[in-house]
mmCIF file of C-alpha atoms and ligand atoms in Angstrom:
data_model
loop_
_atom_site.group_PDB
_atom_site.id
_atom_site.type_symbol
_atom_site.label_atom_id
_atom_site.label_comp_id
_atom_site.label_asym_id
_atom_site.label_seq_id
_atom_site.Cartn_x
_atom_site.Cartn_y
_atom_site.Cartn_z
ATOM 1 C CA MET A 1 0.011 0.055 0.042
ATOM 2 C CA ILE A 2 2.543 2.603 1.066
ATOM 3 C CA GLU A 3 4.695 1.728 -2.010
ATOM 4 C CA GLU A 4 1.836 2.818 -4.244
ATOM 5 C CA VAL A 5 1.507 5.985 -2.349
ATOM 6 C CA ILE A 6 5.149 6.910 -2.505
ATOM 7 C CA ALA A 7 5.215 5.837 -6.244
ATOM 8 C CA PHE A 8 2.251 8.301 -6.854
ATOM 9 C CA ARG A 9 4.158 10.902 -5.101
ATOM 10 C CA ASP A 10 7.470 10.476 -6.507
ATOM 11 C CA GLU A 11 6.144 10.256 -10.164
ATOM 12 C CA ARG A 12 5.117 13.929 -9.527
ATOM 13 C CA ASN A 13 8.002 15.194 -7.809
ATOM 14 C CA TRP A 14 6.032 16.270 -4.681
ATOM 15 C CA LYS A 15 8.383 15.040 -2.007
ATOM 16 C CA GLN A 16 9.595 18.530 -1.907
ATOM 17 C CA PHE A 17 6.344 19.739 -0.488
ATOM 18 C CA HIS A 18 5.785 16.731 1.960
ATOM 19 C CA ASN A 19 7.370 18.129 5.134
ATOM 20 C CA PRO A 20 5.890 16.746 8.422
ATOM 21 C CA LYS A 21 3.988 19.827 9.473
ATOM 22 C CA ASP A 22 2.309 20.115 6.016
ATOM 23 C CA LEU A 23 1.463 16.449 6.036
ATOM 24 C CA ALA A 24 0.077 16.566 9.521
ATOM 25 C CA LEU A 25 -2.126 19.569 8.596
ATOM 26 C CA SER A 26 -3.429 17.855 5.463
ATOM 27 C CA LEU A 27 -4.300 14.757 7.539
ATOM 28 C CA SER A 28 -6.375 16.769 9.777
ATOM 29 C CA LEU A 29 -8.007 18.590 6.714
ATOM 30 C CA GLU A 30 -8.831 15.397 5.102
ATOM 31 C CA ALA A 31 -10.417 14.183 8.542
ATOM 32 C CA SER A 32 -12.497 17.183 8.656
ATOM 33 C CA GLU A 33 -13.672 16.401 5.067
ATOM 34 C CA LEU A 34 -14.561 12.936 6.231
ATOM 35 C CA LEU A 35 -16.614 14.520 9.292
ATOM 36 C CA GLU A 36 -18.363 16.847 6.804
ATOM 37 C CA ASN A 37 -20.331 13.745 5.602
ATOM 38 C CA PHE A 38 -21.870 13.222 8.955
ATOM 39 C CA GLN A 39 -22.681 16.941 9.878
ATOM 40 C CA TRP A 40 -26.486 17.136 10.617
ATOM 41 C CA LYS A 41 -27.087 13.484 9.937
ATOM 42 C CA THR A 42 -27.573 10.423 11.872
ATOM 43 C CA SER A 43 -24.562 7.891 10.925
ATOM 44 C CA GLU A 44 -27.189 5.674 8.994
ATOM 45 C CA GLN A 45 -28.195 8.970 7.009
ATOM 46 C CA ALA A 46 -24.683 9.612 6.370
ATOM 47 C CA ILE A 47 -23.839 6.204 5.197
ATOM 48 C CA LYS A 48 -27.002 6.006 3.004
ATOM 49 C CA GLU A 49 -26.322 9.319 1.295
ATOM 50 C CA ASN A 50 -22.571 9.656 1.304
ATOM 51 C CA MET A 51 -20.912 6.294 1.062
ATOM 52 C CA ASP A 52 -18.829 7.074 -2.232
ATOM 53 C CA ASN A 53 -17.496 10.315 -0.501
ATOM 54 C CA LEU A 54 -17.109 8.595 2.931
ATOM 55 C CA LYS A 55 -14.734 6.230 1.173
ATOM 56 C CA ASP A 56 -12.945 8.537 -0.699
ATOM 57 C CA GLU A 57 -12.293 10.849 2.233
ATOM 58 C CA LEU A 58 -11.192 7.997 4.389
ATOM 59 C CA ALA A 59 -8.557 6.820 1.912
ATOM 60 C CA ASP A 60 -7.428 10.452 1.855
ATOM 61 C CA VAL A 61 -6.827 10.229 5.632
ATOM 62 C CA VAL A 62 -5.017 7.079 5.310
ATOM 63 C CA ILE A 63 -2.689 8.232 2.391
ATOM 64 C CA TYR A 64 -1.668 11.340 4.480
ATOM 65 C CA ALA A 65 -1.070 9.139 7.472
ATOM 66 C CA LEU A 66 1.193 6.811 5.201
ATOM 67 C CA LEU A 67 3.024 9.752 3.770
ATOM 68 C CA LEU A 68 3.390 11.224 7.189
ATOM 69 C CA SER A 69 4.927 7.995 8.375
ATOM 70 C CA ASP A 70 7.296 7.909 5.655
ATOM 71 C CA ALA A 71 8.432 11.746 6.262
ATOM 72 C CA LEU A 72 9.048 10.699 9.934
ATOM 73 C CA ASP A 73 10.672 7.324 9.092
ATOM 74 C CA ILE A 74 7.815 5.521 11.120
ATOM 75 C CA ASN A 75 7.125 1.768 10.137
ATOM 76 C CA MET A 76 3.398 1.791 10.721
ATOM 77 C CA GLU A 77 3.115 -1.795 11.258
ATOM 78 C CA THR A 78 5.564 -1.762 13.870
ATOM 79 C CA ALA A 79 4.026 1.606 15.253
ATOM 80 C CA ILE A 80 0.411 0.145 15.339
ATOM 81 C CA LYS A 81 1.623 -3.326 16.962
ATOM 82 C CA GLU A 82 3.429 -1.092 19.722
ATOM 83 C CA LYS A 83 0.190 1.076 20.226
ATOM 84 C CA ILE A 84 -2.107 -1.858 20.622
ATOM 85 C CA ARG A 85 0.285 -3.164 23.143
ATOM 86 C CA LYS A 86 -0.042 -0.009 25.179
ATOM 87 C CA ASN A 87 -3.798 0.017 24.640
ATOM 88 C CA ARG A 88 -4.048 -3.397 26.072
ATOM 89 C CA SER A 89 -2.216 -2.450 29.200
ATOM 90 C CA LYS A 90 -4.393 0.662 29.403
ATOM 91 C CA TYR A 91 -7.801 -1.238 28.698
ATOM 92 C CA PRO A 92 -7.282 -4.622 30.400
ATOM 93 C CA VAL A 93 -10.301 -6.726 29.326
ATOM 94 C CA GLU A 94 -11.344 -7.420 32.830
ATOM 95 C CA LYS A 95 -11.741 -3.559 33.535
ATOM 96 C CA SER A 96 -12.920 -2.375 30.138
ATOM 97 C CA PHE A 97 -15.242 -5.205 28.623
ATOM 98 C CA GLY A 98 -18.219 -3.622 27.291
ATOM 99 C CA ILE A 99 -17.509 -0.167 28.933
ATOM 100 C CA SER A 100 -16.635 2.981 26.930
ATOM 101 C CA LYS A 101 -15.076 5.034 29.647
ATOM 102 C CA LYS A 102 -11.514 6.541 29.125
ATOM 103 C CA TYR A 103 -8.734 4.487 30.818
ATOM 104 C CA THR A 104 -8.278 7.265 33.407
ATOM 105 C CA ASP A 105 -11.765 6.533 34.485
ATOM 106 C CA LEU A 106 -12.012 2.782 34.569
HETATM 107 MG MG1 MG B 227 -10.405 14.822 0.552
#
C-alpha cells in the first residue's frame, strides 16, 4: 500500500512539499472532510447518502497518514502493533469489557 502511495508522490516530484508539518495539517483537513459527511445527519443517513465520498475521504486520511509515516521514518506496522500493546495495558479486558470509559476513569 505505502509503496503505491510513495510511487504516486515520486512520479509527480511532490516529496519536496511533503514536510511533516504540512502532512500533519493535510491529514487533519482530510479528517475534517470525512466528518463533513456526517454533519447534521445520523450515522445511518450519512452512510446511505454519502458512502462514495466517505470512502474517498477515509482513503485520503490513510494516504496522508502513510505519507507522514514515511516523512518521519515510522514503520506503521511496528507503530500500530506497539500502540495496541500499550492500549491492551491501558484497557485490560477485565476492566474495560463492554465499557466505553476512558482508561483514566476505569
Ligand atoms: Mg479529500
